[in-house]
Amino acid sequence: MSSAQQRLSQVASHFGPGGKKGVSAITEKHPDDIVVTCALRTALTKGGKGGFKDTAAADLLAGVFKGVIDRSGIDPSQVNDIAVGSVLAPGGGATEFRAAALVAGFPESTAVKSLNRQCSSGLQAIVDIANAVKSGMIDVGIGAGVESMSSQYGPGAVTEFSELLEAHPESANCKVPMGVLSEQMAKDRNVTRAAQDSFAAASYQKAVKAQKAGLFNEEIIPLEVKWTDPKSGEEKTITVKADDGIRDGITPESLGKIRPAFAKDGSIHAGNASQISDGAAAVLLMKRSTAERLGQKILGKYVAASVVGVKPLLMGIGPWKAIPVALEKAGITKDDVDIYEINEAFASQCVWCINELGLPQEKINPKGGAIAFGHPLGCTGSRQISTLLTELKRTNKKIGVSSMCVGTGMGMAAVWVAE
């Protein structure tokens, strides 16, 4: 084991100073705290056939922006900047996202930018806004994420490398398809298909239970959209208000019958990997003093974040490396955390990260995750915050962590406190 691996192993077993002192420090309230006063999302729908299959990403974004204005009661002119994470949008979505903000009711004085850090784009957008507020660059901002995988996912989303990039072995690994590298990682790290299918089935079962109990309703803003019936060709107006990828009756045994997707003797398949889907989410941030002055209801606060790099072929281990760093920055231990929202890009990588970090299963994605209801790439990092803060509030718990692996070999994590 290398010295770096030993250090990570030590941090994984004891993250930072921890104890009551750490928890009390991050739960204290200060005027300069970066707080969340609104966090919501659209439903997540199945790519190519779900409720948003005919809706452009910018239209989803406009809908969720309107939702933030309506639910928070914020004067749109108070919002100085909006950052939007998106992976597949042509031109990064910069033009469309600015237009979406104007359609939603933000004035020309509200700036807009797009960014892409692969699957952590939504979280990166939120952290960028939090840092801008903290530095005094802006007073109020929105971190958001959106993806229409129905319209933009496919071969065209893969970049062709130049000879210069192809000639460098580690560089060339950056374009290996995630399913292929996740398959290889599962073999190298001895994550069995049985373990993956068991984890995936639990994700579905938790999501089904949560949906039936109405636990997603508070975080979802219903959207009215145009939808074309694929059988009749008839265009209809429908209201999308629930995740449509959640399926009842999924068991490890039923998943065990699905053929592997990337290798004949493989373990990765459509049932234990994240769903291709469409959706948008947004988070409104400002300092506590600003929220109190504007009469905004505080849902929680942002504490700290981390972004790390790992080998491109080991993309999936990102949360294992990023979570300890974020917790150390926050000054708490892994046991201080009540809920972990770890993106389920693939059951293989999620299972490995959870086991290596020694996290209890009952704290992981209590309402299910991307395997059960989808992973619109740029949206997920912002979607997690609405899911996390809503569940912390419902269960009267305090501390949450959001995290994900990131394409080309990275990981990101953030620490949150509910109020």
Short mmCIF file of C-alpha atoms in Angstrom, two decimals:
data_model
loop_
_atom_site.label_atom_id
_atom_site.label_comp_id
_atom_site.label_asym_id
_atom_site.label_seq_id
_atom_site.Cartn_x
_atom_site.Cartn_y
_atom_site.Cartn_z
CA MET A 1 0.00 0.00 0.00
CA SER A 2 1.37 3.41 -0.98
CA SER A 3 1.75 6.25 1.53
CA ALA A 4 -1.17 8.05 -0.15
CA GLN A 5 -3.38 4.97 0.21
CA GLN A 6 -2.33 4.59 3.85
CA ARG A 7 -3.27 8.21 4.48
CA LEU A 8 -6.68 7.72 2.85
CA SER A 9 -7.21 4.55 4.88
CA GLN A 10 -6.42 6.41 8.09
CA VAL A 11 -8.73 9.28 7.17
CA ALA A 12 -11.48 6.82 6.23
CA SER A 13 -11.42 5.35 9.73
CA HIS A 14 -11.13 8.70 11.48
CA PHE A 15 -12.20 11.77 9.54
CA GLY A 16 -10.84 14.88 11.15
CA PRO A 17 -11.20 15.99 14.79
CA GLY A 18 -14.87 14.90 14.96
CA GLY A 19 -16.83 14.36 18.16
CA LYS A 20 -19.30 16.74 19.75
CA LYS A 21 -16.94 19.63 19.26
CA GLY A 22 -17.03 19.17 15.48
CA VAL A 23 -20.79 18.76 15.30
CA SER A 24 -21.50 21.68 17.60
CA ALA A 25 -19.21 23.87 15.55
CA ILE A 26 -20.98 23.26 12.23
CA THR A 27 -24.48 23.40 13.71
CA GLU A 28 -23.95 26.80 15.31
CA LYS A 29 -25.64 29.69 13.53
CA HIS A 30 -23.68 32.71 12.35
CA PRO A 31 -24.62 35.72 10.19
CA ASP A 32 -22.04 34.71 7.55
CA ASP A 33 -23.32 31.12 7.15
CA ILE A 34 -24.08 30.22 3.54
CA VAL A 35 -27.68 29.03 3.74
CA VAL A 36 -30.19 27.35 1.45
CA THR A 37 -33.64 28.95 1.36
CA CYS A 38 -35.12 26.87 -1.47
CA ALA A 39 -34.14 23.54 -3.01
CA LEU A 40 -36.39 21.82 -5.48
CA ARG A 41 -36.39 19.73 -8.62
CA THR A 42 -38.53 18.48 -11.42
CA ALA A 43 -39.55 14.87 -11.54
CA LEU A 44 -36.95 12.65 -13.20
CA THR A 45 -38.29 10.88 -16.26
CA LYS A 46 -37.08 8.04 -18.48
CA GLY A 47 -34.90 9.12 -21.38
CA GLY A 48 -36.51 8.68 -24.77
CA LYS A 49 -39.90 7.61 -23.48
CA GLY A 50 -40.73 9.40 -20.25
CA GLY A 51 -42.72 12.50 -19.45
CA PHE A 52 -39.98 14.94 -20.52
CA LYS A 53 -38.84 13.13 -23.67
CA ASP A 54 -40.10 16.00 -25.86
CA THR A 55 -39.05 18.86 -23.56
CA ALA A 56 -35.82 20.79 -24.13
CA ALA A 57 -33.34 21.08 -21.27
CA ALA A 58 -33.71 24.87 -21.16
CA ASP A 59 -37.49 24.50 -20.85
CA LEU A 60 -37.02 22.19 -17.85
CA LEU A 61 -34.68 24.76 -16.39
CA ALA A 62 -37.14 27.61 -16.94
CA GLY A 63 -39.77 25.57 -15.11
CA VAL A 64 -37.60 24.89 -12.10
CA PHE A 65 -36.45 28.55 -12.02
CA LYS A 66 -40.10 29.65 -11.90
CA GLY A 67 -40.63 27.15 -9.11
CA VAL A 68 -37.82 28.68 -7.06
CA ILE A 69 -39.27 32.18 -7.47
CA ASP A 70 -42.77 31.04 -6.55
CA ARG A 71 -41.87 28.81 -3.63
CA SER A 72 -39.25 31.05 -2.01
CA GLY A 73 -41.02 34.33 -2.69
CA ILE A 74 -37.66 35.86 -3.60
CA ASP A 75 -37.72 39.08 -5.61
CA PRO A 76 -36.01 37.96 -8.85
CA SER A 77 -34.05 41.22 -8.97
CA GLN A 78 -32.30 40.18 -5.75
CA VAL A 79 -30.65 37.21 -7.49
CA ASN A 80 -27.25 38.34 -8.78
CA ASP A 81 -25.96 35.19 -10.47
CA ILE A 82 -27.09 31.75 -11.60
CA ALA A 83 -24.73 28.85 -12.29
CA VAL A 84 -26.07 25.85 -14.21
CA GLY A 85 -24.35 22.50 -14.46
CA SER A 86 -24.93 20.50 -17.64
CA VAL A 87 -22.91 17.84 -19.45
CA LEU A 88 -24.45 17.29 -22.87
CA ALA A 89 -25.90 20.64 -23.92
CA PRO A 90 -24.46 22.03 -27.19
CA GLY A 91 -22.19 24.98 -26.51
CA GLY A 92 -22.41 24.15 -22.82
CA GLY A 93 -25.97 25.48 -22.79
CA ALA A 94 -24.76 29.01 -22.07
CA THR A 95 -27.12 30.74 -24.49
CA GLU A 96 -30.21 28.67 -23.70
CA PHE A 97 -29.73 28.84 -19.94
CA ARG A 98 -29.52 32.64 -19.99
CA ALA A 99 -32.71 32.66 -22.08
CA ALA A 100 -34.38 30.26 -19.61
CA ALA A 101 -33.62 32.63 -16.72
CA LEU A 102 -35.22 35.53 -18.58
CA VAL A 103 -38.30 33.42 -19.44
CA ALA A 104 -38.62 32.42 -15.79
CA GLY A 105 -38.82 36.04 -14.69
CA PHE A 106 -35.28 37.01 -13.75
CA PRO A 107 -34.34 40.49 -14.99
CA GLU A 108 -31.47 41.29 -17.31
CA SER A 109 -29.41 42.24 -14.24
CA THR A 110 -29.23 38.56 -13.20
CA ALA A 111 -26.11 36.96 -14.70
CA VAL A 112 -26.04 33.33 -15.87
CA LYS A 113 -23.24 30.88 -16.58
CA SER A 114 -23.00 27.22 -17.54
CA LEU A 115 -20.37 24.74 -16.42
CA ASN A 116 -19.45 21.11 -16.93
CA ARG A 117 -17.71 18.87 -14.43
CA GLN A 118 -19.36 15.73 -15.73
CA CYS A 119 -21.65 14.03 -13.18
CA SER A 120 -20.83 16.55 -10.44
CA SER A 121 -21.82 19.56 -12.55
CA GLY A 122 -24.92 20.35 -10.49
CA LEU A 123 -23.00 20.23 -7.21
CA GLN A 124 -20.15 22.26 -8.69
CA ALA A 125 -22.66 24.93 -9.74
CA ILE A 126 -23.97 25.15 -6.18
CA VAL A 127 -20.48 25.29 -4.68
CA ASP A 128 -19.46 28.00 -7.15
CA ILE A 129 -22.42 30.11 -6.04
CA ALA A 130 -21.72 29.40 -2.36
CA ASN A 131 -18.12 30.51 -2.80
CA ALA A 132 -19.19 33.65 -4.67
CA VAL A 133 -21.55 34.56 -1.83
CA LYS A 134 -18.90 33.78 0.78
CA SER A 135 -16.32 35.99 -0.95
CA GLY A 136 -18.75 38.89 -1.28
CA MET A 137 -18.79 38.78 -5.07
CA ILE A 138 -22.57 38.34 -4.97
CA ASP A 139 -25.28 38.47 -2.30
CA VAL A 140 -27.80 35.98 -3.67
CA GLY A 141 -27.41 33.23 -6.24
CA ILE A 142 -28.80 29.99 -7.60
CA GLY A 143 -26.86 26.80 -8.26
CA ALA A 144 -28.71 24.52 -10.66
CA GLY A 145 -28.33 21.49 -12.88
CA VAL A 146 -30.17 20.17 -15.93
CA GLU A 147 -29.96 17.43 -18.53
CA SER A 148 -32.11 16.25 -21.38
CA MET A 149 -30.60 12.88 -22.12
CA SER A 150 -33.54 12.18 -24.42
CA SER A 151 -32.33 14.77 -26.90
CA GLN A 152 -28.59 14.93 -26.32
CA TYR A 153 -27.28 11.55 -25.13
CA GLY A 154 -25.61 9.23 -27.64
CA PRO A 155 -22.49 8.72 -29.79
CA GLY A 156 -22.31 12.44 -30.52
CA ALA A 157 -21.58 13.10 -26.85
CA VAL A 158 -18.21 11.33 -27.09
CA THR A 159 -15.21 13.47 -28.01
CA GLU A 160 -12.71 12.26 -30.60
CA PHE A 161 -9.15 12.53 -29.28
CA SER A 162 -6.21 13.93 -31.19
CA GLU A 163 -3.04 11.89 -31.74
CA LEU A 164 -1.41 13.86 -28.93
CA LEU A 165 -4.04 12.72 -26.41
CA GLU A 166 -4.23 9.18 -27.74
CA ALA A 167 -0.47 8.76 -27.40
CA HIS A 168 -0.54 9.30 -23.63
CA PRO A 169 -1.83 6.16 -21.89
CA GLU A 170 -3.49 7.86 -18.92
CA SER A 171 -4.93 10.57 -21.15
CA ALA A 172 -6.36 8.00 -23.56
CA ASN A 173 -8.10 6.30 -20.63
CA CYS A 174 -10.25 9.40 -20.14
CA LYS A 175 -12.49 8.39 -23.03
CA VAL A 176 -13.09 4.75 -22.04
CA PRO A 177 -16.89 4.30 -21.75
CA MET A 178 -18.03 4.33 -18.13
CA GLY A 179 -19.85 1.01 -18.40
CA VAL A 180 -16.70 -0.69 -19.64
CA LEU A 181 -14.46 0.75 -16.94
CA SER A 182 -17.08 0.05 -14.25
CA GLU A 183 -17.15 -3.56 -15.40
CA GLN A 184 -13.39 -3.78 -15.13
CA MET A 185 -13.42 -2.08 -11.74
CA ALA A 186 -15.98 -4.57 -10.42
CA LYS A 187 -13.69 -7.41 -11.47
CA ASP A 188 -10.52 -5.80 -10.13
CA ARG A 189 -12.11 -4.86 -6.80
CA ASN A 190 -14.04 -8.13 -6.41
CA VAL A 191 -17.52 -6.62 -6.30
CA THR A 192 -19.78 -9.55 -7.09
CA ARG A 193 -22.88 -9.42 -9.24
CA ALA A 194 -24.89 -10.70 -6.27
CA ALA A 195 -23.77 -7.73 -4.16
CA GLN A 196 -24.57 -5.31 -6.97
CA ASP A 197 -28.01 -6.77 -7.62
CA SER A 198 -28.83 -6.76 -3.91
CA PHE A 199 -27.87 -3.08 -3.63
CA ALA A 200 -29.80 -2.17 -6.78
CA ALA A 201 -32.93 -4.01 -5.67
CA ALA A 202 -32.80 -2.17 -2.33
CA SER A 203 -32.59 1.15 -4.18
CA TYR A 204 -35.77 0.32 -6.11
CA GLN A 205 -37.56 -0.92 -3.01
CA LYS A 206 -36.69 2.21 -1.00
CA ALA A 207 -37.77 4.46 -3.86
CA VAL A 208 -41.08 2.62 -4.31
CA LYS A 209 -41.81 2.91 -0.60
CA ALA A 210 -40.88 6.62 -0.56
CA GLN A 211 -42.95 7.40 -3.64
CA LYS A 212 -46.03 5.61 -2.30
CA ALA A 213 -45.69 7.50 0.97
CA GLY A 214 -45.45 10.83 -0.88
CA LEU A 215 -41.93 11.54 0.39
CA PHE A 216 -40.80 13.06 -2.92
CA ASN A 217 -43.77 15.42 -3.26
CA GLU A 218 -42.26 18.30 -1.30
CA GLU A 219 -39.06 18.38 -3.35
CA ILE A 220 -40.73 18.07 -6.79
CA ILE A 221 -42.22 20.99 -8.70
CA PRO A 222 -44.88 19.76 -11.18
CA LEU A 223 -44.36 20.90 -14.77
CA GLU A 224 -46.89 21.10 -17.60
CA VAL A 225 -45.28 20.07 -20.90
CA LYS A 226 -46.07 18.95 -24.43
CA TRP A 227 -45.75 15.19 -24.99
CA THR A 228 -46.16 13.20 -28.18
CA ASP A 229 -47.70 9.75 -27.90
CA PRO A 230 -45.21 7.41 -29.65
CA LYS A 231 -48.00 5.07 -30.77
CA SER A 232 -50.59 7.51 -32.13
CA GLY A 233 -48.34 10.49 -32.82
CA GLU A 234 -50.84 12.68 -31.00
CA GLU A 235 -49.40 15.65 -29.11
CA LYS A 236 -50.83 16.07 -25.64
CA THR A 237 -50.35 18.47 -22.74
CA ILE A 238 -49.45 16.55 -19.59
CA THR A 239 -48.42 17.46 -16.06
CA VAL A 240 -45.30 15.65 -14.91
CA LYS A 241 -45.12 15.46 -11.15
CA ALA A 242 -43.59 12.08 -10.27
CA ASP A 243 -40.44 10.15 -11.13
CA ASP A 244 -41.50 7.65 -13.79
CA GLY A 245 -38.50 5.30 -13.69
CA ILE A 246 -39.38 3.79 -10.31
CA ARG A 247 -40.53 0.19 -10.68
CA ASP A 248 -42.26 -1.99 -8.12
CA GLY A 249 -41.50 -5.66 -7.57
CA ILE A 250 -37.76 -5.49 -8.24
CA THR A 251 -35.78 -8.14 -6.34
CA PRO A 252 -32.20 -9.43 -6.47
CA GLU A 253 -33.63 -12.54 -8.13
CA SER A 254 -35.40 -10.60 -10.89
CA LEU A 255 -32.27 -8.53 -11.54
CA GLY A 256 -30.25 -11.72 -11.68
CA LYS A 257 -32.04 -12.70 -14.90
CA ILE A 258 -30.85 -9.65 -16.86
CA ARG A 259 -28.01 -10.15 -19.32
CA PRO A 260 -24.73 -8.31 -18.70
CA ALA A 261 -24.36 -5.22 -20.89
CA PHE A 262 -20.61 -4.90 -21.40
CA ALA A 263 -19.13 -8.41 -21.21
CA LYS A 264 -20.52 -11.92 -21.58
CA ASP A 265 -19.23 -12.86 -18.15
CA GLY A 266 -19.81 -9.37 -16.74
CA SER A 267 -21.86 -8.09 -13.81
CA ILE A 268 -23.03 -4.65 -14.99
CA HIS A 269 -26.47 -4.45 -16.59
CA ALA A 270 -29.41 -2.10 -17.06
CA GLY A 271 -30.92 -3.07 -13.72
CA ASN A 272 -27.92 -2.30 -11.51
CA ALA A 273 -26.77 0.91 -13.21
CA SER A 274 -28.22 4.42 -13.20
CA GLN A 275 -31.08 5.14 -15.56
CA ILE A 276 -30.77 7.46 -18.56
CA SER A 277 -33.17 10.26 -17.72
CA ASP A 278 -34.24 13.90 -17.97
CA GLY A 279 -34.64 16.49 -15.23
CA ALA A 280 -33.62 19.76 -13.61
CA ALA A 281 -33.03 21.06 -10.08
CA ALA A 282 -32.10 24.36 -8.44
CA VAL A 283 -30.87 25.62 -5.06
CA LEU A 284 -31.18 29.21 -3.79
CA LEU A 285 -28.25 30.38 -1.64
CA MET A 286 -27.29 33.48 0.36
CA LYS A 287 -25.78 34.46 3.70
CA ARG A 288 -27.88 33.94 6.81
CA SER A 289 -27.93 37.68 7.45
CA THR A 290 -29.26 38.25 3.93
CA ALA A 291 -31.92 35.57 4.34
CA GLU A 292 -33.12 37.14 7.57
CA ARG A 293 -33.19 40.59 5.99
CA LEU A 294 -35.20 39.32 3.01
CA GLY A 295 -37.54 37.21 5.13
CA GLN A 296 -36.39 33.96 3.53
CA LYS A 297 -37.09 30.67 5.29
CA ILE A 298 -33.83 28.81 5.91
CA LEU A 299 -33.82 25.09 5.05
CA GLY A 300 -30.21 24.37 5.84
CA LYS A 301 -26.66 25.49 5.27
CA TYR A 302 -23.66 24.60 3.16
CA VAL A 303 -20.59 23.73 5.23
CA ALA A 304 -17.74 22.47 3.06
CA ALA A 305 -16.93 20.67 -0.18
CA SER A 306 -14.13 18.70 -1.78
CA VAL A 307 -13.11 17.81 -5.30
CA VAL A 308 -10.45 15.17 -5.97
CA GLY A 309 -8.86 13.26 -8.82
CA VAL A 310 -8.41 9.50 -9.20
CA LYS A 311 -7.16 7.33 -12.06
CA PRO A 312 -9.46 7.61 -15.10
CA LEU A 313 -9.98 3.83 -15.18
CA LEU A 314 -11.01 3.95 -11.50
CA MET A 315 -13.57 6.74 -11.96
CA GLY A 316 -16.07 5.00 -9.68
CA ILE A 317 -13.97 5.24 -6.52
CA GLY A 318 -14.32 9.04 -6.48
CA PRO A 319 -16.65 9.22 -3.43
CA TRP A 320 -14.24 7.05 -1.42
CA LYS A 321 -11.56 9.69 -1.84
CA ALA A 322 -13.75 12.81 -1.81
CA ILE A 323 -15.96 12.12 1.22
CA PRO A 324 -13.13 11.89 3.79
CA VAL A 325 -11.67 15.16 2.51
CA ALA A 326 -15.00 16.99 2.81
CA LEU A 327 -15.59 15.62 6.30
CA GLU A 328 -12.11 16.57 7.39
CA LYS A 329 -12.68 20.12 6.12
CA ALA A 330 -15.96 20.24 8.08
CA GLY A 331 -14.25 18.90 11.21
CA ILE A 332 -16.57 15.94 11.73
CA THR A 333 -16.36 12.15 11.58
CA LYS A 334 -18.16 9.72 9.30
CA ASP A 335 -20.31 8.70 12.29
CA ASP A 336 -21.54 12.27 12.77
CA VAL A 337 -23.36 12.13 9.42
CA ASP A 338 -27.05 11.19 9.50
CA ILE A 339 -27.66 10.71 5.77
CA TYR A 340 -25.35 10.11 2.82
CA GLU A 341 -26.65 10.86 -0.67
CA ILE A 342 -24.13 9.01 -2.83
CA ASN A 343 -24.95 8.92 -6.52
CA GLU A 344 -25.65 5.43 -7.79
CA ALA A 345 -23.87 5.72 -11.13
CA PHE A 346 -23.31 1.96 -10.93
CA ALA A 347 -24.07 -0.39 -8.08
CA SER A 348 -20.52 -1.73 -8.40
CA GLN A 349 -18.79 1.54 -7.55
CA CYS A 350 -21.33 2.54 -4.92
CA VAL A 351 -21.05 -0.79 -3.10
CA TRP A 352 -17.25 -0.63 -3.15
CA CYS A 353 -17.09 2.96 -1.85
CA ILE A 354 -19.60 2.30 0.93
CA ASN A 355 -17.78 -0.83 2.08
CA GLU A 356 -14.33 0.74 1.94
CA LEU A 357 -15.49 3.77 3.92
CA GLY A 358 -17.31 1.57 6.44
CA LEU A 359 -20.63 3.40 6.12
CA PRO A 360 -23.85 1.81 7.44
CA GLN A 361 -26.31 0.87 4.69
CA GLU A 362 -29.23 2.46 6.51
CA LYS A 363 -27.64 5.89 6.12
CA ILE A 364 -27.17 5.55 2.35
CA ASN A 365 -29.81 7.00 0.00
CA PRO A 366 -32.80 6.28 2.31
CA LYS A 367 -35.28 7.12 -0.49
CA GLY A 368 -33.38 5.21 -3.16
CA GLY A 369 -31.07 6.63 -5.78
CA ALA A 370 -30.16 6.94 -9.44
CA ILE A 371 -30.58 3.22 -10.09
CA ALA A 372 -34.22 3.54 -9.13
CA PHE A 373 -35.20 6.95 -10.49
CA GLY A 374 -32.48 8.18 -12.79
CA HIS A 375 -29.30 10.17 -13.25
CA PRO A 376 -29.74 13.18 -15.56
CA LEU A 377 -26.02 13.87 -15.61
CA GLY A 378 -25.78 17.59 -14.91
CA CYS A 379 -28.86 17.62 -12.71
CA THR A 380 -27.95 14.99 -10.12
CA GLY A 381 -25.61 17.09 -7.99
CA SER A 382 -28.31 19.70 -7.45
CA ARG A 383 -31.13 17.14 -7.23
CA GLN A 384 -29.39 15.48 -4.29
CA ILE A 385 -29.68 18.63 -2.18
CA SER A 386 -33.46 18.85 -2.42
CA THR A 387 -33.72 15.14 -1.63
CA LEU A 388 -31.23 15.36 1.23
CA LEU A 389 -32.53 18.47 3.01
CA THR A 390 -36.14 17.32 2.71
CA GLU A 391 -35.36 13.95 4.25
CA LEU A 392 -33.21 15.40 7.04
CA LYS A 393 -36.09 17.69 7.96
CA ARG A 394 -38.69 14.92 7.80
CA THR A 395 -36.67 12.62 10.04
CA ASN A 396 -35.59 15.41 12.41
CA LYS A 397 -31.91 14.79 11.64
CA LYS A 398 -29.15 17.31 11.07
CA ILE A 399 -26.07 16.43 9.05
CA GLY A 400 -25.94 15.20 5.48
CA VAL A 401 -23.33 14.51 2.83
CA SER A 402 -23.82 14.52 -0.93
CA SER A 403 -21.25 12.87 -3.18
CA MET A 404 -20.67 11.31 -6.58
CA CYS A 405 -18.05 9.80 -8.82
CA VAL A 406 -17.13 11.91 -11.83
CA GLY A 407 -16.25 10.92 -15.39
CA THR A 408 -12.56 10.82 -16.42
CA GLY A 409 -11.58 9.98 -12.83
CA MET A 410 -12.71 12.42 -10.17
CA GLY A 411 -14.92 12.62 -7.12
CA MET A 412 -16.81 15.38 -5.34
CA ALA A 413 -18.53 15.69 -1.97
CA ALA A 414 -20.19 18.34 0.20
CA VAL A 415 -21.39 18.61 3.79
CA TRP A 416 -24.78 20.10 4.67
CA VAL A 417 -26.68 20.91 7.88
CA ALA A 418 -30.48 20.99 7.97
CA GLU A 419 -32.41 23.49 10.09
#
